[in-house]
Amino acid sequence: MAQIEKKKGILDRLDAGEVVIGDGGYVMALERRGYVKAGHWTTEAAVEHPEAVRQLHREFLRAGANVMETFTFYSSDEKLNISGNIANVTGQQINEAACDIAREVANEGDALVAGAVSQTPCYVNNKNENEVKAIVKKQMDVFVKKNVDFLIAEFFEHVEEAEWAVQVLKTSGKPVAATLCIAPQGDRHGVPPGDCAVRLVKAGAQIVGVNCHLDPMCAVKTVKLMKEGLEAAHLKAHLMIQPLGFHTPECNHRGYISLPEFPFALEARAMNRWDMQKYAREAYNAGIRYIGGCCGFEPYHIRALAEELAPERGFLPPASEKHGMWGNALANHHKPWIKERATREYWENLRPASGRPLCPSMAIPAE
Amino acid sequence: MAQIEKKKGILDRLDAGEVVIGDGGYVMALERRGYVKAGHWTTEAAVEHPEAVRQLHREFLRAGANVMETFTFYSSDEKLNISGNIANVTGQQINEAACDIAREVANEGDALVAGAVSQTPCYVNNKNENEVKAIVKKQMDVFVKKNVDFLIAEFFEHVEEAEWAVQVLKTSGKPVAATLCIAPQGDRHGVPPGDCAVRLVKAGAQIVGVNCHLDPMCAVKTVKLMKEGLEAAHLKAHLMIQPLGFHTPECNHRGYISLPEFPFALEARAMNRWDMQKYAREAYNAGIRYIGGCCGFEPYHIRALAEELAPERGFLPPASEKHGMWGNALANHHKPWIKERATREYWENLRPASGRPLCPSMAIPAE
Amino acid sequence: MAQIEKKKGILDRLDAGEVVIGDGGYVMALERRGYVKAGHWTTEAAVEHPEAVRQLHREFLRAGANVMETFTFYSSDEKLNISGNIANVTGQQINEAACDIAREVANEGDALVAGAVSQTPCYVNNKNENEVKAIVKKQMDVFVKKNVDFLIAEFFEHVEEAEWAVQVLKTSGKPVAATLCIAPQGDRHGVPPGDCAVRLVKAGAQIVGVNCHLDPMCAVKTVKLMKEGLEAAHLKAHLMIQPLGFHTPECNHRGYISLPEFPFALEARAMNRWDMQKYAREAYNAGIRYIGGCCGFEPYHIRALAEELAPERGFLPPASEKHGMWGNALANHHKPWIKERATREYWENLRPASGRPLCPSMAIPAE
Amino acid sequence: MAQIEKKKGILDRLDAGEVVIGDGGYVMALERRGYVKAGHWTTEAAVEHPEAVRQLHREFLRAGANVMETFTFYSSDEKLNISGNIANVTGQQINEAACDIAREVANEGDALVAGAVSQTPCYVNNKNENEVKAIVKKQMDVFVKKNVDFLIAEFFEHVEEAEWAVQVLKTSGKPVAATLCIAPQGDRHGVPPGDCAVRLVKAGAQIVGVNCHLDPMCAVKTVKLMKEGLEAAHLKAHLMIQPLGFHTPECNHRGYISLPEFPFALEARAMNRWDMQKYAREAYNAGIRYIGGCCGFEPYHIRALAEELAPERGFLPPASEKHGMWGNALANHHKPWIKERATREYWENLRPASGRPLCPSMAIPAE
């Protein structure tokens, strides 16, 4: 696909009512591919194994993503040191490499580059506003230098820290999105989602929502509460959602980290493509227009979002060349019982078995 | 990693009692990455998107695989035509491109290239031996020209067709492995696994076993029956196993194709890394030394095999730099309940929940 | 056991801080014994098959129940006619026979007789206060004539109707208990449990709580809300609970009637004796002192309540002569793995399997 | 129902091709009612609480049972002593009382009385044929004195001990049935079901089959193997089945005793009435004509057998006056979603939820 001369910015797209498909989760997908260490979740692979990061970006692009988030999760020097900095690279190196990779792939299609910052370990330790802001600024400076298209403050458990991050990111002059990893119960200090949204918008975010920690059904519910909070405060902002790709019906306010299966036995909870189509529809119906994923989302999950919303968007993503809608590539199968699976009705009504008769369907979250 | 000057061949390794780690399943992994069409399962991506195929090979290599199977499943002109040949490429083009990619990545580490042929649609239609053999020969000619290290005849449901394939492959002078996708009940004509193994060895295979269709527990059982058959016939051969990465306790002789979840809702059945370690140990204890995977195996599953058998092999795979054995990277986690998960005991005893309270644990297979 | 000369009344017991063990559900237990028609749930068996009703009363008495509720559920002429009055008996006949049976068995131990009235079909049809009150009065007149020890208005979905019933029952001069079959969400008009409790006490009930419709965990939660409501209103009343003997974690405000398994496939949800001990402890800890059961409670479930609260009560029920606490009768079993089950730890931690791999763990309630 | 002057004997019925409905399990049902001690499973309640035993007999009779088995399980002096003889009664007293109760209730309908003997603890201890036979004879002498209609040797794990019992019972001149509590794998010495059946018939049994230990699906399978064994040996006998009322899909040759839920947490495995109708049909189709139940069978389960086979038998049991076939009593329910449940299709296709999301669907049997 040829490079698009001048791409429409994120706010132009959302203001025009377009659906923006986000990308999926990088750290967990690359952990399974062998490039990220679970427990650390740092992104030194941007420097060490750029081909692996690039390939995953490309797969999300093919799947229909309009945004390439830089692979910069937890990539401050502070966090790298806590995790032992096994690769001996600086945050600056990672952030620069990640920007270059994201831009290279974004140029292969109609995608924007978003520079992403996330919560800092120092916030929970000392709540030092200056320290937090300095860490955010350090990452942002690279994003500005590399001229990303917009910025995302994501994976914040406390709205206060997210506000600080937004305040820093606003100084760049670029559009700012902010997503919290919270449940309908509110942030970790008990601030309800509606209040969180109001505070983030007042801090300067033009796009607000949630990411990670909980499954799509729960995340849509939280964003709805954010929307109600904004309406009650007569504020306007675009809504964004990037939930887990795992079923977490029993999660409490802590999210999936509290599940006994985190992080090495979540397989049985993985959502399938039909679950994702249902999620995309519910998010859309809730008025959310920036719809993506986080941990657990593989490229085909993002494709499912793009396919579900193809009627609204007017086109299918590139990777749909390798996918029949609702299983229609099975229509010519020589086995009759497979042939019968080439329908929407079949897949929408299927209750998939786990193949694990010794396992329960739900767990007790920690605490 | 520098290229190894002169690698030890597959038979030398097995004769020496080494454990050979196989790679995982390409078509299903690449389907989820957006490069293969489910229902067709053809491999034109070797020509269209070589970077995607190369990256997956590389991930299996990093995970510890000693073999790079060419991405040539179902890639005969016959099968491409049945599937509509959506990419307009010839079998010859695919097979050549796939060999080049496999060799390129194999050269990055200690891996061999195996040229792979599989069952032909024409066998079930007319059982014409000449036609089947001609199709196999056409693929093999490319493998010989590209000088692969050995050959695999895999995914055969009927031992008779596999025998024909082995007879053709033997003419190459290269080592030949043969795996059937059968259950303990035997092949689709009811030939028991022990008899199947005897026939394959008599046809010329030096390595025999099973691949795909059933989960590791079932596959180990089938290979054990093969071993017993060979022993009873006073024949010798190396044993090989490349099962599904899905739990399929209820499968009948048809395998997972008969499950209602095939192929678009198998997520809940996916095995985790600890399941894989258990499988590797059981396969090893059964005397199998070529141990890999098929559909459902992602790179971290292969890594789990290599990690479980590291004591026997004497080394860890490259991707273990990004993995703590038995979750030990969690030992410094700041959340105490996560810290407690840094033990073998925790993960071995966990019965992971599916997060799907509306779903059953087992399904009724078709037929 | 010889008849007790003069038994302590219900209020004397509760005022003294004693635990009163209620009986279990009659209609569902007798449906399974062949004497009640599901769908009708009328109690003509009191006239037709008194020996069956007497035996069930006796089993609850042996299990430790301090109250024999008259077998008079839904036994108004109005409801009998709606159900076709298949037995051709009058409400008066049923109510009289039920009182006689309950008294006969109560005299065999330390139990009181409670005359029970329940919701009327006419309430939902026309909300005619006079009509409802007339039906209640007709039943009550029998109870007064037969000199029951106290009265219970139970299984009301609307607090308004329950208030009317209490107002009528108060005219008898006997102690009055009132239980609603509501969820924490409140009654069917949305009146919260706290408000319901206040209204029932103001109407004259000395004992208030919930019965039927939801499982013990949910029921305890509802009674706690009632308690909070009473405390906020500076009212005093004794608390009572008679929940389902089925696990209903997914129930909405309608209760188990909305579950797809109602009423003929609830078996898999049946609680065991250890579940019941846990329930008894939680109810006690919540300050509830009249603790019994409803549909799904068999005699051994009531015994489990009495056994759990034996330390507080100072004695075991008669039927404990045929029961070892926490499985201790297994301690001498000749099979070692059965022997190991003779501990509290074993049974408290067991997660019992359903033996139904094709079935889900939860259902979607109607509406 | 008036007493039948002269009832048709068990062999006359079976020879005429009639379906004989057996009764259900007494010890487990009476354990739950508070009259039998689990772990001991002795039947002193026949002396202590005859009204409770009588009532359960009557419920099975109303449900359609044509046989009243004497409540004499494990009621030898030997077993009573091992269990501590908590009631201080002799085996003779129990056996006499049990015969009187069974006869009294049998006279209320069209039922025969069967005197039942079961395995002896001394068999596994010393295999002393004389001792075993003496114990059996002692019980049989009471049955002869009380003039039961026929005799059953049941719950034998070793065919050898069952043969000895049959040899003794034959001396009475009464018809003899013999049932083993074995799996399709055979008896505890590995004798296959077909051989077991042959040996029992050669020992003198006119009716052979299985009881207890495994669920109906498994039990039907075992009886089919018995039938095949008899046919191969050109022997003739009537077939009988009295399986568990619990789902035990994972049971090994030891039966449900090896399940972790035995005996105090089996609730979730309880079969419902529709499961029972399916079982009755399968047993009938397998050529079995004496069809009843064992542990876990409540009266309504027996009624379900009689209802399923009503077309063949030409009549419904008395308790069907309180039961609508396939839920038809719900047809006039005022709630529309309950009304829809008044069909066979609804109940046959329902996959009932357990309400236990923390529990698995299957367990690992001991050993």
PDB file of N, CA, C and O in Angstrom, chain A residues 31-32 34 44 48 62 259-262 267-268 270 272-274 300 322 337 341 346 353 355-356 359 361 367, chain B residues 31-32 34 44 48 62 259-262 267-268 270 272-273 300 322 337 341 346 352-353 355-356 361 367:
ATOM      1  N   GLU A  31       5.370 -11.167  24.561  1.00  0.00           N
ATOM      2  CA  GLU A  31       5.840 -12.142  25.562  1.00  0.00           C
ATOM      3  C   GLU A  31       5.674 -13.543  25.000  1.00  0.00           C
ATOM      4  O   GLU A  31       6.592 -14.381  25.090  1.00  0.00           O
ATOM      5  N   ARG A  32       4.547 -13.800  24.385  1.00  0.00           N
ATOM      6  CA  ARG A  32       4.300 -15.130  23.835  1.00  0.00           C
ATOM      7  C   ARG A  32       5.172 -15.421  22.609  1.00  0.00           C
ATOM      8  O   ARG A  32       5.397 -16.570  22.272  1.00  0.00           O
ATOM      9  N   GLY A  34       8.202 -14.373  22.524  1.00  0.00           N
ATOM     10  CA  GLY A  34       9.557 -14.571  23.031  1.00  0.00           C
ATOM     11  C   GLY A  34      10.410 -13.320  23.165  1.00  0.00           C
ATOM     12  O   GLY A  34      11.633 -13.423  23.269  1.00  0.00           O
ATOM     13  N   GLU A  44      12.424  -3.310  25.866  1.00  0.00           N
ATOM     14  CA  GLU A  44      13.754  -3.201  25.272  1.00  0.00           C
ATOM     15  C   GLU A  44      13.864  -3.914  23.926  1.00  0.00           C
ATOM     16  O   GLU A  44      14.808  -3.655  23.155  1.00  0.00           O
ATOM     17  N   GLU A  48      16.454  -4.279  20.737  1.00  0.00           N
ATOM     18  CA  GLU A  48      17.117  -5.579  20.531  1.00  0.00           C
ATOM     19  C   GLU A  48      16.604  -6.351  19.317  1.00  0.00           C
ATOM     20  O   GLU A  48      17.359  -7.031  18.640  1.00  0.00           O
ATOM     21  N   ARG A  62      -2.516  -4.420   9.142  1.00  0.00           N
ATOM     22  CA  ARG A  62      -3.281  -5.251   8.204  1.00  0.00           C
ATOM     23  C   ARG A  62      -4.661  -5.590   8.745  1.00  0.00           C
ATOM     24  O   ARG A  62      -5.617  -5.752   7.987  1.00  0.00           O
ATOM     25  N   LEU A 259      -6.585 -12.096  39.386  1.00  0.00           N
ATOM     26  CA  LEU A 259      -7.028 -13.463  39.076  1.00  0.00           C
ATOM     27  C   LEU A 259      -5.885 -14.459  39.268  1.00  0.00           C
ATOM     28  O   LEU A 259      -4.742 -14.157  38.907  1.00  0.00           O
ATOM     29  N   PRO A 260      -6.183 -15.632  39.760  1.00  0.00           N
ATOM     30  CA  PRO A 260      -5.115 -16.624  39.983  1.00  0.00           C
ATOM     31  C   PRO A 260      -4.374 -17.010  38.707  1.00  0.00           C
ATOM     32  O   PRO A 260      -3.248 -17.482  38.776  1.00  0.00           O
ATOM     33  N   GLU A 261      -4.984 -16.806  37.558  1.00  0.00           N
ATOM     34  CA  GLU A 261      -4.374 -17.211  36.293  1.00  0.00           C
ATOM     35  C   GLU A 261      -3.375 -16.191  35.756  1.00  0.00           C
ATOM     36  O   GLU A 261      -2.648 -16.485  34.794  1.00  0.00           O
ATOM     37  N   PHE A 262      -3.345 -15.010  36.329  1.00  0.00           N
ATOM     38  CA  PHE A 262      -2.443 -13.970  35.835  1.00  0.00           C
ATOM     39  C   PHE A 262      -1.016 -14.256  36.257  1.00  0.00           C
ATOM     40  O   PHE A 262      -0.777 -14.541  37.436  1.00  0.00           O
ATOM     41  N   GLU A 267      -4.934 -18.526  29.152  1.00  0.00           N
ATOM     42  CA  GLU A 267      -5.375 -19.029  27.843  1.00  0.00           C
ATOM     43  C   GLU A 267      -6.865 -19.321  27.783  1.00  0.00           C
ATOM     44  O   GLU A 267      -7.549 -18.960  26.822  1.00  0.00           O
ATOM     45  N   ALA A 268      -7.371 -20.028  28.795  1.00  0.00           N
ATOM     46  CA  ALA A 268      -8.763 -20.488  28.720  1.00  0.00           C
ATOM     47  C   ALA A 268      -9.754 -19.329  28.690  1.00  0.00           C
ATOM     48  O   ALA A 268     -10.914 -19.497  28.329  1.00  0.00           O
ATOM     49  N   ALA A 270      -9.280 -16.586  26.860  1.00  0.00           N
ATOM     50  CA  ALA A 270      -9.121 -15.804  25.632  1.00  0.00           C
ATOM     51  C   ALA A 270     -10.424 -15.697  24.847  1.00  0.00           C
ATOM     52  O   ALA A 270     -11.125 -16.689  24.641  1.00  0.00           O
ATOM     53  N   ASN A 272     -12.801 -15.106  21.511  1.00  0.00           N
ATOM     54  CA  ASN A 272     -12.659 -15.466  20.111  1.00  0.00           C
ATOM     55  C   ASN A 272     -13.155 -14.317  19.226  1.00  0.00           C
ATOM     56  O   ASN A 272     -13.610 -13.281  19.712  1.00  0.00           O
ATOM     57  N   ARG A 273     -13.071 -14.518  17.933  1.00  0.00           N
ATOM     58  CA  ARG A 273     -13.404 -13.411  17.011  1.00  0.00           C
ATOM     59  C   ARG A 273     -14.866 -12.989  17.098  1.00  0.00           C
ATOM     60  O   ARG A 273     -15.184 -11.822  16.859  1.00  0.00           O
ATOM     61  N   TRP A 274     -15.707 -13.942  17.440  1.00  0.00           N
ATOM     62  CA  TRP A 274     -17.145 -13.606  17.507  1.00  0.00           C
ATOM     63  C   TRP A 274     -17.445 -12.807  18.773  1.00  0.00           C
ATOM     64  O   TRP A 274     -18.303 -11.913  18.763  1.00  0.00           O
ATOM     65  N   TYR A 300      -5.947 -10.988  14.832  1.00  0.00           N
ATOM     66  CA  TYR A 300      -7.282 -11.362  14.327  1.00  0.00           C
ATOM     67  C   TYR A 300      -8.412 -10.804  15.183  1.00  0.00           C
ATOM     68  O   TYR A 300      -9.550 -10.699  14.714  1.00  0.00           O
ATOM     69  N   LYS A 322      -7.865 -12.651   3.840  1.00  0.00           N
ATOM     70  CA  LYS A 322      -7.613 -14.006   4.337  1.00  0.00           C
ATOM     71  C   LYS A 322      -8.667 -14.420   5.361  1.00  0.00           C
ATOM     72  O   LYS A 322      -8.375 -15.155   6.310  1.00  0.00           O
ATOM     73  N   TRP A 337     -20.657 -31.570   8.021  1.00  0.00           N
ATOM     74  CA  TRP A 337     -20.867 -30.927   9.308  1.00  0.00           C
ATOM     75  C   TRP A 337     -19.986 -29.685   9.486  1.00  0.00           C
ATOM     76  O   TRP A 337     -20.264 -28.860  10.334  1.00  0.00           O
ATOM     77  N   ARG A 341     -21.176 -24.918   9.257  1.00  0.00           N
ATOM     78  CA  ARG A 341     -20.661 -23.890  10.158  1.00  0.00           C
ATOM     79  C   ARG A 341     -20.394 -22.569   9.439  1.00  0.00           C
ATOM     80  O   ARG A 341     -19.860 -21.644  10.041  1.00  0.00           O
ATOM     81  N   TYR A 346     -24.553 -19.943  13.381  1.00  0.00           N
ATOM     82  CA  TYR A 346     -23.782 -20.994  14.039  1.00  0.00           C
ATOM     83  C   TYR A 346     -22.794 -20.413  15.050  1.00  0.00           C
ATOM     84  O   TYR A 346     -22.759 -20.820  16.212  1.00  0.00           O
ATOM     85  N   ALA A 353     -16.685 -25.016  24.333  1.00  0.00           N
ATOM     86  CA  ALA A 353     -16.201 -25.823  25.456  1.00  0.00           C
ATOM     87  C   ALA A 353     -14.730 -25.529  25.721  1.00  0.00           C
ATOM     88  O   ALA A 353     -13.984 -25.148  24.817  1.00  0.00           O
ATOM     89  N   GLY A 355     -12.653 -27.837  27.088  1.00  0.00           N
ATOM     90  CA  GLY A 355     -11.841 -29.050  27.048  1.00  0.00           C
ATOM     91  C   GLY A 355     -11.138 -29.327  28.369  1.00  0.00           C
ATOM     92  O   GLY A 355     -10.218 -30.128  28.435  1.00  0.00           O
ATOM     93  N   ARG A 356     -11.590 -28.654  29.435  1.00  0.00           N
ATOM     94  CA  ARG A 356     -10.939 -28.768  30.746  1.00  0.00           C
ATOM     95  C   ARG A 356     -11.950 -29.182  31.814  1.00  0.00           C
ATOM     96  O   ARG A 356     -12.348 -28.373  32.661  1.00  0.00           O
ATOM     97  N   CYS A 359     -11.425 -28.196  35.483  1.00  0.00           N
ATOM     98  CA  CYS A 359     -11.270 -26.783  35.839  1.00  0.00           C
ATOM     99  C   CYS A 359     -12.624 -26.108  36.035  1.00  0.00           C
ATOM    100  O   CYS A 359     -13.607 -26.481  35.426  1.00  0.00           O
ATOM    101  N   SER A 361     -15.258 -22.653  36.030  1.00  0.00           N
ATOM    102  CA  SER A 361     -15.483 -21.594  35.046  1.00  0.00           C
ATOM    103  C   SER A 361     -15.114 -20.221  35.598  1.00  0.00           C
ATOM    104  O   SER A 361     -14.870 -19.308  34.837  1.00  0.00           O
ATOM    105  N   GLU A 367      -7.638 -10.928  47.243  1.00  0.00           N
ATOM    106  CA  GLU A 367      -8.196  -9.926  48.173  1.00  0.00           C
ATOM    107  C   GLU A 367      -9.715  -9.905  48.213  1.00  0.00           C
ATOM    108  O   GLU A 367     -10.376 -10.217  47.249  1.00  0.00           O
TER     109      GLU A 367
ATOM    110  N   GLU B  31      -2.882 -17.804  10.416  1.00  0.00           N
ATOM    111  CA  GLU B  31      -4.284 -17.407  10.219  1.00  0.00           C
ATOM    112  C   GLU B  31      -4.601 -16.288  11.203  1.00  0.00           C
ATOM    113  O   GLU B  31      -5.219 -15.285  10.844  1.00  0.00           O
ATOM    114  N   ARG B  32      -4.197 -16.469  12.447  1.00  0.00           N
ATOM    115  CA  ARG B  32      -4.499 -15.470  13.463  1.00  0.00           C
ATOM    116  C   ARG B  32      -3.696 -14.181  13.255  1.00  0.00           C
ATOM    117  O   ARG B  32      -4.102 -13.130  13.727  1.00  0.00           O
ATOM    118  N   GLY B  34      -3.196 -13.088  10.255  1.00  0.00           N
ATOM    119  CA  GLY B  34      -3.793 -12.437   9.085  1.00  0.00           C
ATOM    120  C   GLY B  34      -3.232 -12.839   7.739  1.00  0.00           C
ATOM    121  O   GLY B  34      -3.434 -12.144   6.748  1.00  0.00           O
ATOM    122  N   GLU B  44       0.146 -19.581   0.378  1.00  0.00           N
ATOM    123  CA  GLU B  44       0.616 -18.599  -0.611  1.00  0.00           C
ATOM    124  C   GLU B  44       1.320 -17.415   0.043  1.00  0.00           C
ATOM    125  O   GLU B  44       2.031 -16.663  -0.618  1.00  0.00           O
ATOM    126  N   GLU B  48       3.572 -14.114  -0.968  1.00  0.00           N
ATOM    127  CA  GLU B  48       2.973 -12.778  -0.803  1.00  0.00           C
ATOM    128  C   GLU B  48       3.557 -11.972   0.354  1.00  0.00           C
ATOM    129  O   GLU B  48       3.697 -10.758   0.274  1.00  0.00           O
ATOM    130  N   ARG B  62      14.019 -19.129  18.025  1.00  0.00           N
ATOM    131  CA  ARG B  62      14.366 -18.547  19.323  1.00  0.00           C
ATOM    132  C   ARG B  62      13.811 -19.389  20.471  1.00  0.00           C
ATOM    133  O   ARG B  62      14.395 -19.471  21.551  1.00  0.00           O
ATOM    134  N   LEU B 259     -14.952 -31.336  16.408  1.00  0.00           N
ATOM    135  CA  LEU B 259     -15.456 -30.538  17.535  1.00  0.00           C
ATOM    136  C   LEU B 259     -16.237 -29.337  17.032  1.00  0.00           C
ATOM    137  O   LEU B 259     -15.840 -28.715  16.039  1.00  0.00           O
ATOM    138  N   PRO B 260     -17.286 -28.969  17.730  1.00  0.00           N
ATOM    139  CA  PRO B 260     -18.085 -27.820  17.268  1.00  0.00           C
ATOM    140  C   PRO B 260     -17.302 -26.515  17.215  1.00  0.00           C
ATOM    141  O   PRO B 260     -17.684 -25.607  16.496  1.00  0.00           O
ATOM    142  N   GLU B 261     -16.212 -26.424  17.952  1.00  0.00           N
ATOM    143  CA  GLU B 261     -15.444 -25.177  18.004  1.00  0.00           C
ATOM    144  C   GLU B 261     -14.481 -25.010  16.833  1.00  0.00           C
ATOM    145  O   GLU B 261     -13.907 -23.923  16.664  1.00  0.00           O
ATOM    146  N   PHE B 262     -14.293 -26.059  16.058  1.00  0.00           N
ATOM    147  CA  PHE B 262     -13.336 -25.981  14.955  1.00  0.00           C
ATOM    148  C   PHE B 262     -13.902 -25.193  13.806  1.00  0.00           C
ATOM    149  O   PHE B 262     -15.027 -25.456  13.406  1.00  0.00           O
ATOM    150  N   GLU B 267     -10.291 -21.109  21.189  1.00  0.00           N
ATOM    151  CA  GLU B 267      -9.478 -20.386  22.167  1.00  0.00           C
ATOM    152  C   GLU B 267      -9.520 -21.001  23.551  1.00  0.00           C
ATOM    153  O   GLU B 267      -8.488 -21.161  24.217  1.00  0.00           O
ATOM    154  N   ALA B 268     -10.728 -21.321  24.033  1.00  0.00           N
ATOM    155  CA  ALA B 268     -10.845 -21.775  25.420  1.00  0.00           C
ATOM    156  C   ALA B 268     -10.110 -23.092  25.666  1.00  0.00           C
ATOM    157  O   ALA B 268      -9.842 -23.469  26.807  1.00  0.00           O
ATOM    158  N   ALA B 270      -7.085 -23.737  24.446  1.00  0.00           N
ATOM    159  CA  ALA B 270      -5.644 -23.562  24.281  1.00  0.00           C
ATOM    160  C   ALA B 270      -4.883 -23.980  25.532  1.00  0.00           C
ATOM    161  O   ALA B 270      -5.237 -23.619  26.655  1.00  0.00           O
ATOM    162  N   ASN B 272      -1.671 -24.079  28.151  1.00  0.00           N
ATOM    163  CA  ASN B 272      -0.729 -23.069  28.619  1.00  0.00           C
ATOM    164  C   ASN B 272       0.681 -23.664  28.725  1.00  0.00           C
ATOM    165  O   ASN B 272       0.885 -24.854  28.448  1.00  0.00           O
ATOM    166  N   ARG B 273       1.636 -22.852  29.129  1.00  0.00           N
ATOM    167  CA  ARG B 273       3.032 -23.319  29.108  1.00  0.00           C
ATOM    168  C   ARG B 273       3.284 -24.459  30.088  1.00  0.00           C
ATOM    169  O   ARG B 273       4.153 -25.300  29.856  1.00  0.00           O
ATOM    170  N   TYR B 300       5.799 -19.582  22.453  1.00  0.00           N
ATOM    171  CA  TYR B 300       6.078 -19.848  23.871  1.00  0.00           C
ATOM    172  C   TYR B 300       5.749 -21.275  24.272  1.00  0.00           C
ATOM    173  O   TYR B 300       6.243 -21.767  25.292  1.00  0.00           O
ATOM    174  N   LYS B 322      13.963 -14.142  27.994  1.00  0.00           N
ATOM    175  CA  LYS B 322      12.767 -13.362  28.313  1.00  0.00           C
ATOM    176  C   LYS B 322      11.749 -14.205  29.089  1.00  0.00           C
ATOM    177  O   LYS B 322      10.539 -14.040  28.935  1.00  0.00           O
ATOM    178  N   TRP B 337       0.455 -11.033  46.624  1.00  0.00           N
ATOM    179  CA  TRP B 337      -0.231 -12.224  46.109  1.00  0.00           C
ATOM    180  C   TRP B 337       0.301 -12.618  44.721  1.00  0.00           C
ATOM    181  O   TRP B 337       0.097 -13.744  44.296  1.00  0.00           O
ATOM    182  N   ARG B 341       3.250 -16.323  43.395  1.00  0.00           N
ATOM    183  CA  ARG B 341       3.072 -17.154  42.200  1.00  0.00           C
ATOM    184  C   ARG B 341       4.405 -17.528  41.547  1.00  0.00           C
ATOM    185  O   ARG B 341       4.406 -18.127  40.478  1.00  0.00           O
ATOM    186  N   TYR B 346       2.872 -23.586  42.532  1.00  0.00           N
ATOM    187  CA  TYR B 346       1.689 -22.773  42.225  1.00  0.00           C
ATOM    188  C   TYR B 346       1.141 -23.110  40.835  1.00  0.00           C
ATOM    189  O   TYR B 346      -0.038 -23.401  40.664  1.00  0.00           O
ATOM    190  N   PRO B 352      -6.884 -23.642  35.905  1.00  0.00           N
ATOM    191  CA  PRO B 352      -7.302 -22.324  35.395  1.00  0.00           C
ATOM    192  C   PRO B 352      -8.783 -22.230  35.008  1.00  0.00           C
ATOM    193  O   PRO B 352      -9.328 -23.122  34.362  1.00  0.00           O
ATOM    194  N   ALA B 353      -9.392 -21.146  35.420  1.00  0.00           N
ATOM    195  CA  ALA B 353     -10.801 -20.897  35.092  1.00  0.00           C
ATOM    196  C   ALA B 353     -10.923 -20.391  33.662  1.00  0.00           C
ATOM    197  O   ALA B 353     -10.005 -19.766  33.129  1.00  0.00           O
ATOM    198  N   GLY B 355     -13.457 -18.347  32.688  1.00  0.00           N
ATOM    199  CA  GLY B 355     -14.161 -17.064  32.615  1.00  0.00           C
ATOM    200  C   GLY B 355     -15.441 -17.136  31.803  1.00  0.00           C
ATOM    201  O   GLY B 355     -16.003 -16.127  31.412  1.00  0.00           O
ATOM    202  N   ARG B 356     -15.908 -18.353  31.548  1.00  0.00           N
ATOM    203  CA  ARG B 356     -17.094 -18.558  30.698  1.00  0.00           C
ATOM    204  C   ARG B 356     -18.152 -19.377  31.426  1.00  0.00           C
ATOM    205  O   ARG B 356     -18.365 -20.553  31.118  1.00  0.00           O
ATOM    206  N   SER B 361     -17.766 -27.643  29.705  1.00  0.00           N
ATOM    207  CA  SER B 361     -16.347 -27.980  29.659  1.00  0.00           C
ATOM    208  C   SER B 361     -16.038 -28.963  28.528  1.00  0.00           C
ATOM    209  O   SER B 361     -14.905 -29.062  28.113  1.00  0.00           O
ATOM    210  N   GLU B 367     -20.683 -36.583  14.437  1.00  0.00           N
ATOM    211  CA  GLU B 367     -20.790 -38.017  14.112  1.00  0.00           C
ATOM    212  C   GLU B 367     -20.658 -38.944  15.300  1.00  0.00           C
ATOM    213  O   GLU B 367     -20.023 -38.623  16.288  1.00  0.00           O
TER     214      GLU B 367
END
